[in-house]
Structure formats: C-alpha cells, structure tokens
Coordinates of C-alpha atoms in Angstrom, one line a residue:
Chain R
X1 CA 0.0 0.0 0.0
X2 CA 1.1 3.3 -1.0
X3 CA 1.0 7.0 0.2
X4 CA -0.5 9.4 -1.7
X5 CA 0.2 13.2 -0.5
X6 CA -1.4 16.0 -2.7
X7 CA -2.2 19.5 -2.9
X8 CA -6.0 20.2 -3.5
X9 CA -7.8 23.4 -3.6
X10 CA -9.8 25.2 -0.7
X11 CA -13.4 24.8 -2.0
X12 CA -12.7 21.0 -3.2
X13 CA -10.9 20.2 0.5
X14 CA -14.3 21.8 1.9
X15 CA -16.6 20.2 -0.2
X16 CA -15.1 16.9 0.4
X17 CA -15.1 17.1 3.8
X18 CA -19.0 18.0 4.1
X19 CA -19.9 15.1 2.0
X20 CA -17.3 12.5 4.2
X21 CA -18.1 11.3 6.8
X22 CA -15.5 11.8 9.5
X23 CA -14.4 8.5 10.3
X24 CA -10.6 7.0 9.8
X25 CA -9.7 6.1 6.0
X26 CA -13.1 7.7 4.5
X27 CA -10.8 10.2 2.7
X28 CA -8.2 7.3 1.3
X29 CA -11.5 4.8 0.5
X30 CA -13.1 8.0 -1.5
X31 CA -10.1 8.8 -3.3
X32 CA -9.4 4.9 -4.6
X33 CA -13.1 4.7 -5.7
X34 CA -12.1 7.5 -7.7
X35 CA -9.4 6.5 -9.1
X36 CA -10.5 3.2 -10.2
X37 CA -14.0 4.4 -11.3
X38 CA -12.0 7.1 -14.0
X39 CA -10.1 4.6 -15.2
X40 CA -12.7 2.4 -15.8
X41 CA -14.4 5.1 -17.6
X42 CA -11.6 6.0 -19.7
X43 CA -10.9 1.9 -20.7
X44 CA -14.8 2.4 -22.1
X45 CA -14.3 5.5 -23.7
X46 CA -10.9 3.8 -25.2
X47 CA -12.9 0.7 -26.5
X48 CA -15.8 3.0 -27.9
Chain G
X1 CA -3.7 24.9 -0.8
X2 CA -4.8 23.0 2.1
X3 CA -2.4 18.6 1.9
X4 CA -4.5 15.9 1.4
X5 CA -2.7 12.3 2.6
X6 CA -4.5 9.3 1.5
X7 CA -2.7 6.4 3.4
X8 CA -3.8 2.4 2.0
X9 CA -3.7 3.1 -1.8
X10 CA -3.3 0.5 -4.0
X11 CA 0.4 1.0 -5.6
X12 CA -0.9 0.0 -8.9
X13 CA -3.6 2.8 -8.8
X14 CA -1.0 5.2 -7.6
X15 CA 0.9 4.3 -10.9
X16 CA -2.6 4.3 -12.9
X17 CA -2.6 8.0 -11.5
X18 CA 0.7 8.5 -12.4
X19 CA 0.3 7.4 -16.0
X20 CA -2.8 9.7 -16.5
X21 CA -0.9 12.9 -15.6
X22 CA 1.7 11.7 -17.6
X23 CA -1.0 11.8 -20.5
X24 CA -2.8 14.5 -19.4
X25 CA -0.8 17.0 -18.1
X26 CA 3.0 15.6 -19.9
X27 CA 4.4 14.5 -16.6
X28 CA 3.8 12.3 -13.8
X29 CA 4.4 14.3 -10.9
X30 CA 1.3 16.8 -12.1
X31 CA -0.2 14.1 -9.6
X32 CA -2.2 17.3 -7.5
X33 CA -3.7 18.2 -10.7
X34 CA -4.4 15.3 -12.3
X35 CA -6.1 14.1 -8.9
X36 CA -8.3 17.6 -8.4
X37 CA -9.6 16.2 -12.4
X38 CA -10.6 12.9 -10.9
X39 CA -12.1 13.8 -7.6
X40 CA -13.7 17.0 -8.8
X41 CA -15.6 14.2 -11.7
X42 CA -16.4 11.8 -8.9
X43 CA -17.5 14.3 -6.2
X44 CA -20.2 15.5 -8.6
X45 CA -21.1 12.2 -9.4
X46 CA -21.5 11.5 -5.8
X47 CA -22.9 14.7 -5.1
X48 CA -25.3 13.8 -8.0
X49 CA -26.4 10.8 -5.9
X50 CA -26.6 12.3 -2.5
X51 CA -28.8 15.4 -3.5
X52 CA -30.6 14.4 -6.8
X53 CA -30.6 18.4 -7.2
X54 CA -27.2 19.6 -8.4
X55 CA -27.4 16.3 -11.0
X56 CA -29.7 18.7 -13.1
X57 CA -27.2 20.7 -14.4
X58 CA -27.3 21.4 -18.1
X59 CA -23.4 20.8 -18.7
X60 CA -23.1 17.6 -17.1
X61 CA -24.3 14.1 -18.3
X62 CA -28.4 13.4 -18.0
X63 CA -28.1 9.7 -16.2
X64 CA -31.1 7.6 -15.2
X65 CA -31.4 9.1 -11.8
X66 CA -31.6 12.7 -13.1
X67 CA -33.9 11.8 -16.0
X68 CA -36.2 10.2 -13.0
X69 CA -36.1 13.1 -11.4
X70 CA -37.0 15.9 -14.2
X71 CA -39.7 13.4 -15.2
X72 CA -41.1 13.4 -11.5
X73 CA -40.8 17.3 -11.3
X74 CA -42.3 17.9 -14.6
X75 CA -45.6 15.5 -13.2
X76 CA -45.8 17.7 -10.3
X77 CA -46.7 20.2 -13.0
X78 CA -49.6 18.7 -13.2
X79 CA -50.9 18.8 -9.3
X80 CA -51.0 21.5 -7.5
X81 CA -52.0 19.6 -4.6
X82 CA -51.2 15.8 -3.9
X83 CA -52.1 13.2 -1.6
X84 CA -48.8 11.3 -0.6
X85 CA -50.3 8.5 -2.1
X86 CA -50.7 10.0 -5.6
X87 CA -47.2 11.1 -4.9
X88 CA -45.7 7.7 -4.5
X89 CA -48.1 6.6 -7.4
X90 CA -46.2 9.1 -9.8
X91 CA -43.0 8.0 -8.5
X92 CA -43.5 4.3 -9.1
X93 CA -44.9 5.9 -12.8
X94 CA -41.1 6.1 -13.0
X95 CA -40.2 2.5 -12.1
X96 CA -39.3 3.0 -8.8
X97 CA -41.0 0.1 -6.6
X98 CA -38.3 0.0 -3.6
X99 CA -40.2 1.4 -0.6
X100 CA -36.7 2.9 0.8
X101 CA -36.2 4.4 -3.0
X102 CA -39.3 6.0 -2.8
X103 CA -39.1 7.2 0.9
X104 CA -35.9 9.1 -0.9
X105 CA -37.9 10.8 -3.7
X106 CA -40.2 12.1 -1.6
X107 CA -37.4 13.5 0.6
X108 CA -35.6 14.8 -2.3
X109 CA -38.7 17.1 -3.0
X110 CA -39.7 17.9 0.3
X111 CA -36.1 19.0 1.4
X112 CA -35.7 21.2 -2.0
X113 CA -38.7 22.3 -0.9
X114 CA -40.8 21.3 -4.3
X115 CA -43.8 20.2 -2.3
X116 CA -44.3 21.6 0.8
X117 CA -46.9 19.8 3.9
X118 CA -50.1 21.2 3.9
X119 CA -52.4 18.7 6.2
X120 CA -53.5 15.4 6.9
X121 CA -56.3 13.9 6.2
X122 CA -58.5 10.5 6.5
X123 CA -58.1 8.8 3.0
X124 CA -59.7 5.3 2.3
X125 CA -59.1 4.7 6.0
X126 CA -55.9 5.7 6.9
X127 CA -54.2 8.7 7.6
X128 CA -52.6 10.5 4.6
X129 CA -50.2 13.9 3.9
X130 CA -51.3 16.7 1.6
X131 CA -48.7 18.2 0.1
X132 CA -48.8 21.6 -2.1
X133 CA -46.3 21.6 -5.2
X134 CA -44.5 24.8 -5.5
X135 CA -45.2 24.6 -9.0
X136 CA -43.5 28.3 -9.5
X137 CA -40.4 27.1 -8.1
X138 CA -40.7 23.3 -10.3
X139 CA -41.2 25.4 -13.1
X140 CA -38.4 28.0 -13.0
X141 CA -35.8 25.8 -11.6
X142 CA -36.8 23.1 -14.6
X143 CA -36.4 25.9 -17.0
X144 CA -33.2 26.7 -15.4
X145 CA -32.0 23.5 -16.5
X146 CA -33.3 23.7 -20.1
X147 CA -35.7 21.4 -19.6
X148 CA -38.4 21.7 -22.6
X149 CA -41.9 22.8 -20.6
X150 CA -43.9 23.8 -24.0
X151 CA -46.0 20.4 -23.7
X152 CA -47.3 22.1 -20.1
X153 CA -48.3 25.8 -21.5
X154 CA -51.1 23.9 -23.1
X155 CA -53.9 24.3 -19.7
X156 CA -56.4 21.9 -21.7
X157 CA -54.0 19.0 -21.5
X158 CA -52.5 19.9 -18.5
X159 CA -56.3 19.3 -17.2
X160 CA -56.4 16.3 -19.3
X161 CA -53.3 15.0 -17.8
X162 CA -54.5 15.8 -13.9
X163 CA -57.8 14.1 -14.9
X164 CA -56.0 11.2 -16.1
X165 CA -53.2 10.5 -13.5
X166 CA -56.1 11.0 -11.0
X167 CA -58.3 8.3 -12.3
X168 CA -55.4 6.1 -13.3
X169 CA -54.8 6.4 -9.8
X170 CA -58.4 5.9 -8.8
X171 CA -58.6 2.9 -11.0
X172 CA -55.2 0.8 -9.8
X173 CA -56.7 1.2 -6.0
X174 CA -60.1 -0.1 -7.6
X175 CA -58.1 -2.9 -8.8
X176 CA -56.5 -3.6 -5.6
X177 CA -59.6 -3.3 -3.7
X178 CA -61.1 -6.1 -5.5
X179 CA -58.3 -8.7 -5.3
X180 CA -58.6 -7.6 -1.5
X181 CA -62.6 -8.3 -1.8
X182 CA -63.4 -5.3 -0.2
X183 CA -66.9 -4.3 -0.8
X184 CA -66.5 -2.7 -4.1
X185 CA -69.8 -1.0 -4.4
X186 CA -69.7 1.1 -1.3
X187 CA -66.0 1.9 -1.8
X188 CA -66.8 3.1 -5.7
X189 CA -68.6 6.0 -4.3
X190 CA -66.3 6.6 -1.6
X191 CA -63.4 6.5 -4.2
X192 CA -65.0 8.8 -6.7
X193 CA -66.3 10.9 -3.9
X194 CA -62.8 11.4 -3.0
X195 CA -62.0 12.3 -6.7
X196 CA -64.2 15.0 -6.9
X197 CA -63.0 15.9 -3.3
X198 CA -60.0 16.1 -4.8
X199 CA -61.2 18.1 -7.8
X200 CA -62.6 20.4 -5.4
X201 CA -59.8 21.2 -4.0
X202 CA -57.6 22.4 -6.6

C-alpha cells in the first residue's frame, strides 16, 4: 500500500469534507473509488 | 492549498494515477492536478447521488437518476395539490417500486422544498399527507436547467393529464380493492367521492 500526498484546492478540501463522513480512512477509500471508477471510464471510452 | 494524505492506496492505482498525468498534463508528478480532475468528476457524481438536485445541471451528463427526477418534477406540474399517495403513485410511474427508493424521492422534493406539507387527512381509511407543489419554483428551476416545458403551457392538457393520473390512480386502488374483496360498491362512491373531493380542492 502506497502513500498518496497531494495538494488540493480550498473549495474542493471543503466540499469533500462536508460530504465524508468523519471517520478513519473515508478520505483514502473516497479517493481509490475515484481512481479506479476514472479509469474504468476511460478503458470504455478507449474501447468506444 | 490545504495537503491531502491518502494512506492504503493501492500501488498499482498510484501508478494508474501516475500514467494519466503523464498523458494529461506531460508528466507524472502533475499528480495534484491530475487528482483535483478525478475527484472533482467523482465528487459530482456522488454529489449527483446524495442530492438528486445539483445532478440537473445542463453541462453535465443526464443519467437515469436525473432523468427520473426531471420526469417526477415535470408531473408535479400537473398537481398542484397531492395526496402522498398519488405522490408515490407518480413515482412508481417512473419504475421505482423499492419502498426505501421511494421514501428518498419524496425526501428529495420535500427537502428542495418542491412540495411543501399542507395537512392530513382520512383517505380510504388511513391517515394521509397533503402536500402543495411549488409549482412556481418546479417550473423556473426546470427551465433553469433547459428542460423543454412547451407540452405544459397547453392548460387543456395539462387538465387532461391531472384528470388522467387521478383516475389512473383511482382505477389501480379499484383494482386492488377487488383482489382484497373489499366491498367494491360502497367503496366506488367513496373513491370517486374522493376524486371529486380532490377536484374540489384544486
């Protein structure tokens, strides 16, 4: 398992934190859901 | 620019993210931006979910749930006032049979503040919510989102249409009423009674 340490703007930091819940990992679990969900849209994209 | 740390990621998504600002952006440590793209996308997907309001935005892609939900805001064009259980009729119009999905519709609209409680009332024996529809606020925030509202300038058949969800309605409790063997001769007049009631009150 890896580290991932970014810089994200203000409004985006806010926002995610009001839709999170604030509980250990919800950030990290969030962030590989969206990972893996782009690149599963841009696989179908590629095949279309 | 507040740090975000995301401990537990996969290594093989943190090169997947590497590799896409590598093609987006020409190199892989644009990882901040190419990140903001990703969870900016998914965060309004999510948001789509959570709210069922923001999801109407005209830039963004129309999915089921959205299409759902302008469908069930254009039908409240068509009732100004609504019994909860003409409300959950027009929402299972829309395929929704879940009793939790439906539970969420209605919230949806009550908490944008699309209907709003009025009352309840005794209906067919139990104890039913009135709701009004802000129909000013349906229309202007529909047209907001470009949604096409000529087929509702028409008053005749939006009547028509009132008249004909209301006795569809009528006529699917009829239905039900008989496979439950409920005296349907006393409950005809107290059905249509409650039509006109209905008609009455608009």
């Amino acid at each position: 398992m890896g580290v991932l340490k970014v810089k994200i703007p203000d409004e985006l930091d806010a926002e995610l934190r009001k839709l999170l819940p604030a509980k250990k990992g919800a950030i990290s679990e969030f962030v590989t859901k969206a990972i893996m969900e782009k690149i599963e849209r841009m696989k179908k994209d590629e095949n279309n | 620019m507040p740090p975000l740390y995301c401990k537990d990621i996969d290594e093989r998504l943190l090169i997947m993210l590497k590799e896409y600002a590598l093609r987006k952006y020409g190199s892989a440590r644009y990882l901040s931006k190419a990140l903001n793209d990703i969870l900016r996308e998914y965060f309004e997907m999510k948001k789509d979910i959570h709210t069922g309001v923001d999801i109407l935005q005209p830039s963004r892609k129309i999915n089921a749930v959205t299409k759902r939900k302008i469908e069930l805001l254009k039908s409240l064009l068509l009732n100004e006032i609504l019994y909860e259980d003409i409300l959950e009729d027009l929402i299972m119009h829309l395929g929704i049979t879940s009793h939790t999905s439906i539970r969420d519709y209605k919230k949806f609209l009550i908490s944008s503040g699309f209907i709003t409680y009025v009352k309840t009332v005794e209906r067919y024996g139990k104890k039913v919510n009135v709701f009004k529809v802000n129909t000013l606020k349906v229309r202007s925030f529909l047209r907001e989102h470009n949604v096409d509202l000529s087929e509702f300038e028409d008053l005749e058949s939006r009547f028509d249409m009132y008249e004909y969800r209301s006795k569809e309605s009528v006529r699917r409790r009829m239905v039900l009423m008989e496979e439950e063997k409920v005296d349907s001769n006393h409950n005809d007049e107290e059905i249509y009674g409650e039509l006109q009631n209905l008609e009455d009150f608009t």
